[in-house]
Short mmCIF file of C-alpha atoms and ligand atoms in Angstrom, two decimals:
data_model
loop_
_atom_site.label_atom_id
_atom_site.label_comp_id
_atom_site.label_asym_id
_atom_site.label_seq_id
_atom_site.Cartn_x
_atom_site.Cartn_y
_atom_site.Cartn_z
CA VAL V 1 -137.96 65.89 50.06
CA HIS V 2 -134.80 65.35 52.09
CA ARG V 3 -134.30 61.58 52.65
CA VAL V 4 -132.05 60.27 55.37
CA ASP V 5 -129.87 57.35 54.31
CA PRO V 6 -130.75 54.48 56.70
CA VAL V 7 -127.19 53.09 56.54
CA SER V 8 -124.48 55.20 58.16
CA TRP V 9 -121.07 55.66 56.59
CA ASP V 10 -119.55 53.92 59.58
CA ASP V 11 -121.71 50.83 58.85
CA ARG V 12 -120.83 50.90 55.16
CA ILE V 13 -117.12 51.03 55.94
CA GLN V 14 -117.39 48.28 58.55
CA ASP V 15 -119.33 46.11 56.09
CA ARG V 16 -116.70 46.46 53.44
CA LEU V 17 -113.87 45.77 55.86
CA GLU V 18 -115.74 42.69 57.04
CA GLY V 19 -115.99 41.57 53.41
CA VAL V 20 -112.23 41.91 53.00
CA ARG V 21 -111.64 39.92 56.21
CA ARG V 22 -114.14 37.21 55.26
CA ALA V 23 -112.42 36.81 51.89
CA GLY V 24 -109.12 36.31 53.76
CA ARG V 25 -107.67 39.34 51.96
CA TRP V 26 -106.90 41.63 54.85
CA ARG V 27 -103.63 43.44 54.29
CA ALA V 28 -101.60 45.96 56.22
CA PRO V 29 -98.06 47.15 55.57
CA ARG V 30 -95.36 45.87 57.89
CA THR V 31 -92.54 48.07 59.06
CA LEU V 32 -89.06 47.04 58.01
CA ASP V 33 -86.25 49.16 59.40
CA ALA V 34 -83.81 48.68 56.54
CA LEU V 35 -81.21 50.20 54.28
CA GLY V 36 -81.20 48.24 51.04
CA PRO V 37 -82.37 44.63 51.32
CA ARG V 38 -81.26 43.99 54.91
CA GLY V 39 -83.17 45.08 57.98
CA ARG V 40 -85.34 44.14 60.90
CA LEU V 41 -89.11 44.04 61.20
CA ALA V 42 -90.61 46.30 63.84
CA GLY V 43 -90.77 44.21 67.01
CA GLY V 44 -88.78 41.40 65.34
CA ALA V 45 -85.86 39.72 67.03
CA ALA V 46 -83.71 38.88 64.03
CA ASP V 47 -82.41 40.53 60.90
CA LEU V 48 -83.88 39.50 57.61
CA VAL V 49 -83.14 39.80 53.92
CA SER V 50 -85.82 41.21 51.68
CA PHE V 51 -86.52 39.85 48.21
CA ALA V 52 -89.52 42.14 47.86
CA SER V 53 -88.19 45.41 46.53
CA ASN V 54 -87.88 46.71 42.98
CA ASP V 55 -84.61 48.45 43.85
CA TYR V 56 -82.95 46.19 41.27
CA LEU V 57 -79.48 47.71 41.35
CA GLY V 58 -79.51 48.66 45.03
CA LEU V 59 -79.15 52.32 44.09
CA SER V 60 -81.49 53.58 46.82
CA ALA V 61 -78.64 52.79 49.22
CA HIS V 62 -75.75 53.90 46.97
CA PRO V 63 -73.50 56.44 48.76
CA GLY V 64 -73.26 58.72 45.69
CA VAL V 65 -77.04 58.75 45.31
CA ILE V 66 -77.60 59.50 48.99
CA GLU V 67 -74.98 62.26 48.88
CA ALA V 68 -76.64 63.88 45.82
CA ALA V 69 -80.00 63.91 47.61
CA HIS V 70 -78.37 65.54 50.67
CA ARG V 71 -76.82 68.27 48.52
CA ALA V 72 -80.15 68.96 46.80
CA LEU V 73 -81.92 69.21 50.15
CA ASP V 74 -79.37 71.72 51.38
CA ARG V 75 -79.61 73.83 48.23
CA TRP V 76 -83.32 73.75 47.35
CA GLY V 77 -85.08 72.53 50.50
CA ALA V 78 -87.50 69.67 51.00
CA GLY V 79 -90.40 70.26 48.62
CA SER V 80 -91.01 71.78 45.20
CA GLY V 81 -93.91 73.94 46.37
CA ALA V 82 -96.33 73.45 43.46
CA SER V 83 -96.54 72.11 39.94
CA ARG V 84 -93.79 73.19 37.58
CA LEU V 85 -95.99 75.36 35.39
CA VAL V 86 -96.85 77.35 38.51
CA THR V 87 -93.65 77.62 40.56
CA GLY V 88 -91.10 76.80 37.88
CA SER V 89 -88.63 73.94 37.84
CA ARG V 90 -85.48 73.65 39.89
CA PRO V 91 -82.41 73.27 37.70
CA VAL V 92 -82.19 69.62 38.76
CA HIS V 93 -85.57 68.85 37.13
CA ASP V 94 -84.35 70.15 33.77
CA GLU V 95 -81.05 68.35 34.04
CA LEU V 96 -82.75 65.10 34.96
CA GLU V 97 -85.13 65.34 32.00
CA SER V 98 -82.40 65.97 29.49
CA ARG V 99 -80.36 63.07 30.91
CA LEU V 100 -83.41 60.75 30.79
CA ALA V 101 -84.04 61.69 27.16
CA ARG V 102 -80.40 61.04 26.29
CA TRP V 103 -80.43 57.71 28.16
CA LYS V 104 -83.40 56.52 26.12
CA SER V 105 -82.16 58.08 22.86
CA ALA V 106 -85.29 60.23 22.69
CA GLU V 107 -85.79 63.89 21.81
CA ALA V 108 -87.38 64.88 25.09
CA ALA V 109 -88.52 63.71 28.51
CA VAL V 110 -90.96 64.92 31.12
CA CYS V 111 -91.07 63.87 34.77
CA LEU V 112 -94.26 63.23 36.71
CA PRO V 113 -94.76 62.63 40.43
CA THR V 114 -94.79 58.82 40.10
CA GLY V 115 -94.76 56.12 37.44
CA PHE V 116 -98.44 55.61 38.22
CA ALA V 117 -99.10 59.28 37.40
CA ALA V 118 -97.03 58.97 34.22
CA ASN V 119 -99.31 56.23 32.89
CA LEU V 120 -102.42 58.18 33.86
CA GLY V 121 -100.96 61.26 32.16
CA VAL V 122 -100.07 59.55 28.88
CA LEU V 123 -103.28 57.59 28.50
CA THR V 124 -105.59 60.49 29.36
CA CYS V 125 -103.63 62.91 27.19
CA PHE V 126 -103.54 60.75 24.06
CA GLY V 127 -106.63 58.59 24.63
CA THR V 128 -109.11 61.21 23.41
CA PRO V 129 -112.67 60.47 22.22
CA GLY V 130 -112.64 58.55 18.94
CA THR V 131 -109.34 56.84 19.78
CA GLN V 132 -109.08 53.08 20.32
CA VAL V 133 -106.73 51.85 23.06
CA PHE V 134 -105.59 48.22 22.92
CA SER V 135 -104.25 47.10 26.28
CA ASP V 136 -102.61 43.78 27.29
CA GLU V 137 -104.72 41.95 29.87
CA LEU V 138 -101.83 41.73 32.35
CA ASN V 139 -100.89 45.41 32.23
CA HIS V 140 -100.13 47.22 35.46
CA ALA V 141 -102.97 48.78 37.49
CA SER V 142 -101.81 52.28 36.53
CA ILE V 143 -102.36 51.44 32.86
CA VAL V 144 -105.75 49.94 33.64
CA ASP V 145 -106.73 53.10 35.51
CA GLY V 146 -105.27 55.32 32.77
CA CYS V 147 -107.47 53.48 30.27
CA ARG V 148 -110.50 53.92 32.50
CA LEU V 149 -109.86 57.64 32.90
CA SER V 150 -109.21 58.23 29.21
CA ARG V 151 -112.09 59.11 26.89
CA ALA V 152 -111.01 56.43 24.42
CA GLU V 153 -112.67 53.12 23.61
CA VAL V 154 -110.62 50.47 25.38
CA THR V 155 -110.18 46.88 24.25
CA VAL V 156 -108.20 44.45 26.36
CA TYR V 157 -106.35 41.82 24.33
CA PRO V 158 -105.23 38.41 25.65
CA HIS V 159 -101.78 38.49 27.22
CA GLY V 160 -99.08 38.80 24.56
CA ASP V 161 -101.45 37.63 21.80
CA MET V 162 -100.13 39.37 18.69
CA LYS V 163 -102.52 37.57 16.35
CA GLN V 164 -105.48 38.95 18.23
CA LEU V 165 -103.90 42.40 18.42
CA ALA V 166 -103.30 42.34 14.65
CA LYS V 167 -106.98 41.55 14.06
CA LEU V 168 -108.08 44.34 16.38
CA LEU V 169 -105.80 46.88 14.70
CA GLU V 170 -106.93 45.74 11.29
CA ALA V 171 -110.57 46.28 12.21
CA ASN V 172 -110.06 49.81 13.53
CA ASP V 173 -110.12 52.61 11.02
CA GLY V 174 -109.59 55.43 13.53
CA PRO V 175 -106.50 56.32 15.57
CA SER V 176 -105.06 53.47 17.68
CA ILE V 177 -102.91 53.28 20.78
CA VAL V 178 -101.29 50.02 21.87
CA VAL V 179 -100.21 49.99 25.50
CA THR V 180 -98.18 47.31 27.24
CA ASP V 181 -95.72 46.67 30.02
CA SER V 182 -92.40 45.65 28.50
CA VAL V 183 -91.74 43.48 31.58
CA PHE V 184 -94.87 42.30 33.35
CA SER V 185 -94.70 43.16 37.01
CA MET V 186 -96.26 40.06 38.55
CA ASP V 187 -95.12 37.41 36.06
CA GLY V 188 -91.67 38.70 35.12
CA ASP V 189 -92.21 37.77 31.47
CA VAL V 190 -91.55 40.12 28.57
CA ALA V 191 -93.69 41.61 25.81
CA PRO V 192 -92.89 40.62 22.20
CA LEU V 193 -91.40 44.01 21.30
CA VAL V 194 -90.33 43.20 17.73
CA GLU V 195 -93.82 42.06 16.77
CA LEU V 196 -95.46 44.92 18.67
CA CYS V 197 -93.31 47.46 16.87
CA SER V 198 -93.99 46.05 13.46
CA LEU V 199 -97.74 45.88 14.08
CA CYS V 200 -97.82 49.45 15.38
CA ARG V 201 -95.76 50.69 12.45
CA GLU V 202 -97.93 48.84 9.94
CA HIS V 203 -101.13 50.31 11.45
CA ASP V 204 -99.74 53.71 12.34
CA ALA V 205 -100.58 53.09 15.99
CA LEU V 206 -99.01 54.96 18.89
CA LEU V 207 -97.09 52.49 21.05
CA VAL V 208 -97.01 53.27 24.78
CA LEU V 209 -94.41 51.08 26.40
CA ASP V 210 -94.16 50.89 30.18
CA GLU V 211 -90.54 50.04 30.95
CA ALA V 212 -90.81 50.27 34.73
CA HIS V 213 -89.13 46.88 35.28
CA ALA V 214 -86.90 46.73 32.20
CA VAL V 215 -83.60 46.92 34.08
CA LEU V 216 -82.20 43.98 32.07
CA GLY V 217 -84.18 44.80 28.93
CA PRO V 218 -85.80 44.07 26.61
CA ASP V 219 -84.90 47.27 24.81
CA LEU V 220 -86.82 48.79 21.95
CA PRO V 221 -85.39 47.50 18.64
CA ILE V 222 -83.02 50.29 17.55
CA ASP V 223 -84.17 50.50 13.94
CA GLU V 224 -87.78 51.00 15.07
CA ARG V 225 -87.13 54.08 17.16
CA ASP V 226 -87.23 56.59 14.32
CA THR V 227 -89.83 54.93 12.16
CA MET V 228 -92.80 54.93 14.49
CA MET V 229 -94.47 56.92 17.24
CA VAL V 230 -93.48 55.46 20.58
CA LEU V 231 -93.76 56.88 24.07
CA ARG V 232 -91.74 55.13 26.74
CA VAL V 233 -92.97 55.38 30.31
CA GLY V 234 -90.55 54.79 33.13
CA THR V 235 -90.21 55.21 36.83
CA LEU V 236 -87.48 56.67 38.99
CA SER V 237 -88.56 54.39 41.83
CA LYS V 238 -87.18 51.03 40.75
CA THR V 239 -83.90 50.81 38.83
CA LEU V 240 -83.11 54.41 39.79
CA GLY V 241 -83.82 53.89 43.50
CA SER V 242 -85.68 57.17 44.02
CA LEU V 243 -89.29 58.31 43.50
CA GLY V 244 -91.06 59.71 40.46
CA GLY V 245 -92.08 58.82 36.92
CA PHE V 246 -91.21 59.96 33.44
CA VAL V 247 -92.19 59.76 29.79
CA VAL V 248 -89.75 60.06 26.89
CA GLY V 249 -90.55 60.53 23.22
CA PRO V 250 -90.58 63.01 20.35
CA ARG V 251 -90.50 66.67 21.44
CA PRO V 252 -94.03 67.54 20.21
CA ALA V 253 -95.55 64.61 22.11
CA VAL V 254 -93.74 65.67 25.29
CA ASP V 255 -94.87 69.29 24.74
CA LEU V 256 -98.45 68.04 24.51
CA LEU V 257 -98.06 66.17 27.80
CA VAL V 258 -96.72 69.31 29.48
CA ASN V 259 -99.72 71.23 28.15
CA SER V 260 -102.47 68.75 28.80
CA ALA V 261 -101.53 65.84 31.10
CA ARG V 262 -103.45 66.57 34.27
CA PRO V 263 -101.15 64.62 36.64
CA TYR V 264 -98.34 66.91 35.40
CA ILE V 265 -100.31 70.16 35.46
CA PHE V 266 -102.21 69.67 38.72
CA SER V 267 -99.69 67.92 40.94
CA THR V 268 -96.63 69.16 42.79
CA ALA V 269 -93.35 68.47 41.06
CA LEU V 270 -90.85 65.85 42.20
CA SER V 271 -88.95 66.97 45.25
CA PRO V 272 -85.50 68.30 44.36
CA ALA V 273 -83.90 65.57 46.49
CA ASP V 274 -85.78 62.81 44.64
CA ALA V 275 -84.79 64.33 41.30
CA ALA V 276 -81.15 64.68 42.36
CA ALA V 277 -81.06 61.10 43.66
CA ALA V 278 -82.47 59.80 40.36
CA LEU V 279 -79.96 61.88 38.40
CA ALA V 280 -77.04 60.50 40.42
CA ALA V 281 -78.46 56.98 40.04
CA LEU V 282 -78.66 57.49 36.29
CA ASP V 283 -74.99 58.43 36.27
CA VAL V 284 -74.24 55.12 37.98
CA VAL V 285 -76.48 53.17 35.59
CA CYS V 286 -74.69 54.65 32.57
CA SER V 287 -71.20 53.98 33.97
CA GLU V 288 -69.02 50.88 34.10
CA GLU V 289 -70.22 50.39 37.66
CA GLY V 290 -73.77 50.23 36.34
CA GLU V 291 -72.76 47.71 33.69
CA GLY V 292 -71.22 45.61 36.45
CA LEU V 293 -74.35 45.84 38.60
CA ARG V 294 -76.55 44.72 35.71
CA ARG V 295 -74.18 41.84 34.93
CA ARG V 296 -74.27 40.78 38.56
CA LEU V 297 -78.07 40.98 38.65
CA ALA V 298 -78.35 38.94 35.45
CA GLY V 299 -75.98 36.36 36.99
CA LEU V 300 -78.12 36.07 40.13
CA VAL V 301 -81.24 35.59 38.00
CA GLN V 302 -79.50 32.76 36.13
CA ARG V 303 -78.44 31.16 39.41
CA LEU V 304 -82.01 31.08 40.62
CA SER V 305 -83.85 30.43 37.37
CA PRO V 306 -81.71 29.57 34.33
CA GLY V 307 -83.06 31.08 31.13
CA HIS V 308 -85.28 33.63 32.87
CA LEU V 309 -84.94 37.15 31.44
CA THR V 310 -85.94 39.47 34.27
CA PRO V 311 -85.30 39.88 38.01
CA ILE V 312 -88.98 39.20 38.82
CA LEU V 313 -89.48 35.51 39.58
CA PRO V 314 -93.03 34.33 40.24
CA VAL V 315 -93.46 31.16 42.29
CA VAL V 316 -97.09 30.40 41.53
CA LEU V 317 -98.71 28.33 44.29
CA GLY V 318 -102.40 28.64 43.41
CA SER V 319 -104.46 29.30 46.51
CA GLU V 320 -104.18 32.40 48.60
CA ASP V 321 -103.61 30.29 51.73
CA ALA V 322 -100.72 28.45 50.09
CA ALA V 323 -99.05 31.72 49.13
CA ILE V 324 -99.53 33.22 52.58
CA SER V 325 -98.19 30.18 54.42
CA ALA V 326 -95.19 29.94 52.09
CA SER V 327 -94.39 33.61 52.68
CA GLN V 328 -94.76 33.06 56.42
CA ALA V 329 -92.49 29.98 56.35
CA LEU V 330 -89.78 31.97 54.56
CA LEU V 331 -90.11 34.80 57.05
CA HIS V 332 -89.35 32.34 59.86
CA GLN V 333 -86.07 31.67 58.07
CA GLY V 334 -85.23 35.38 57.85
CA ILE V 335 -86.28 35.75 54.22
CA TRP V 336 -88.92 38.23 53.16
CA VAL V 337 -90.76 37.32 49.97
CA PRO V 338 -94.25 38.78 49.60
CA ALA V 339 -97.36 36.70 48.91
CA ILE V 340 -99.20 38.21 45.96
CA ARG V 341 -102.92 37.56 45.84
CA PRO V 342 -106.01 38.83 44.03
CA PRO V 343 -106.70 41.56 43.07
CA SER V 344 -103.01 41.95 42.11
CA VAL V 345 -103.16 38.60 40.25
CA PRO V 346 -106.11 36.53 38.97
CA PRO V 347 -107.81 34.15 41.46
CA GLY V 348 -106.13 30.73 41.60
CA THR V 349 -102.69 32.13 40.71
CA SER V 350 -101.58 33.44 44.09
CA ARG V 351 -97.85 33.33 44.34
CA LEU V 352 -94.64 34.36 45.93
CA ARG V 353 -93.05 37.20 44.00
CA VAL V 354 -89.28 37.09 44.30
CA THR V 355 -87.34 40.12 43.15
CA LEU V 356 -83.58 40.06 42.98
CA SER V 357 -81.18 42.95 43.44
CA ALA V 358 -77.57 43.27 42.33
CA ILE V 359 -76.64 43.95 45.94
CA HIS V 360 -77.98 40.67 47.31
CA ARG V 361 -75.05 38.57 48.51
CA ASP V 362 -74.31 35.15 47.02
CA GLU V 363 -75.03 33.37 50.28
CA GLU V 364 -78.37 35.19 50.63
CA VAL V 365 -79.47 34.04 47.20
CA GLU V 366 -78.27 30.49 48.02
CA ARG V 367 -80.32 30.57 51.22
CA LEU V 368 -83.36 31.72 49.25
CA ALA V 369 -82.83 29.00 46.64
CA ALA V 370 -82.63 26.33 49.36
CA ALA V 371 -85.78 27.65 51.05
CA LEU V 372 -87.66 27.74 47.74
CA SER V 373 -86.58 24.22 46.88
CA GLU V 374 -88.20 23.06 50.12
CA LEU V 375 -91.38 24.48 48.64
CA GLY V 376 -90.81 22.38 45.54
CA TRP V 377 -89.43 25.19 43.41
CA PRO V 378 -86.54 24.02 41.18
CA ARG V 379 -83.11 24.50 42.69
CA PRO V 380 -80.72 26.46 40.54
CA VAL V 381 -78.07 24.71 38.52
CA GLU V 382 -74.94 24.45 40.64
CA GLY V 383 -71.99 26.73 39.85
C1 PLP X 401 -95.34 48.16 35.29
C2 PLP X 401 -95.46 49.29 36.27
N1 PLP X 401 -95.77 50.51 35.81
C3 PLP X 401 -95.87 51.56 36.64
C4 PLP X 401 -95.66 51.42 37.98
C5 PLP X 401 -95.83 52.60 38.88
O1 PLP X 401 -94.60 53.18 39.18
P1 PLP X 401 -94.43 54.02 40.52
O2 PLP X 401 -94.19 53.04 41.62
O3 PLP X 401 -93.27 54.91 40.23
O4 PLP X 401 -95.70 54.78 40.72
C6 PLP X 401 -95.32 50.18 38.50
C7 PLP X 401 -95.01 50.06 39.95
O5 PLP X 401 -95.40 49.43 40.74
C8 PLP X 401 -95.23 49.08 37.63
O6 PLP X 401 -94.95 47.86 38.09
#
């Protein structure tokens, strides 16, 4: 018998939206007309400086990067047309992959449409039935979703807890995968890579390391690279200022991704312009200029938070209202720092998430420091 659902889709959608509003979690993107960190909000009267982007070295606005994207557009057009196994790669895809592999001292690399897709691809490709995945509780949403989509058993271990991870590995007699961010995107802290590597080596586990935010490290310990199976996931969208994701590792593992990772097989390849921009950005990163940019970024981090290791600085305020009003107060001073709330972070830990870029000016960072100190956040050490 055909039954008619008494609740319409319109009502369902309205109900859910009402739930979001009632919880005070309504969000909508704002429009910032900007190149690099400086711009103006749509309808706004004054310029502002953004401390919201992951463009850590400012390479999205680098003239050489922009020029490379222009040249690629002129030569190969706007889109790639289909997935690479169907339409073939453009030469720039191949060149980018071999440069990425060289950069990470790996045998091979494969690019995917985004970093998000790269995590989905790796975890679904290797997380087959009978496999155990151990995942840090603060891993990025793309890892969480990759775990959910995989056919593996998934166990979430407490954040950075190597003792617990050791016990879990010990108790598993089948194949294991350990997956972790190397820099955690909302807390800006780092994973204990030395311990992770030695545990994975000891238990013959595949280590999947998401290095999306690792512009200042930590790097994989050099002597571990050849003695264990590690796949490093990265993105072209943060340090490299473009768009796309990648995975580097041993050639057979990359071949398997090409042959079975669905986000690679069933999604259109990176646009040639995105690939060319990332390739030009990589040239900068590997040059003296890149060294200088990283040194400058590290210096700005030390100015704002001595001893901190990454350009992601969480200012945890607790309630969602506190985070929203702090973000609003900064905006009135021409400073854009996003309020991060559940579900991006656990309830009760809403925060401002400050990200620094090498191309922020000294006086902009000083202004931010002064504004944060009004919120009770420690002022940087002078000098
Ligand atoms: C740790 C981590 N992994 C993966 C991603 C996804 O990368 P992309 O933005 O290229 O999809 C992000 C980005 O937000 C991230 O923070």
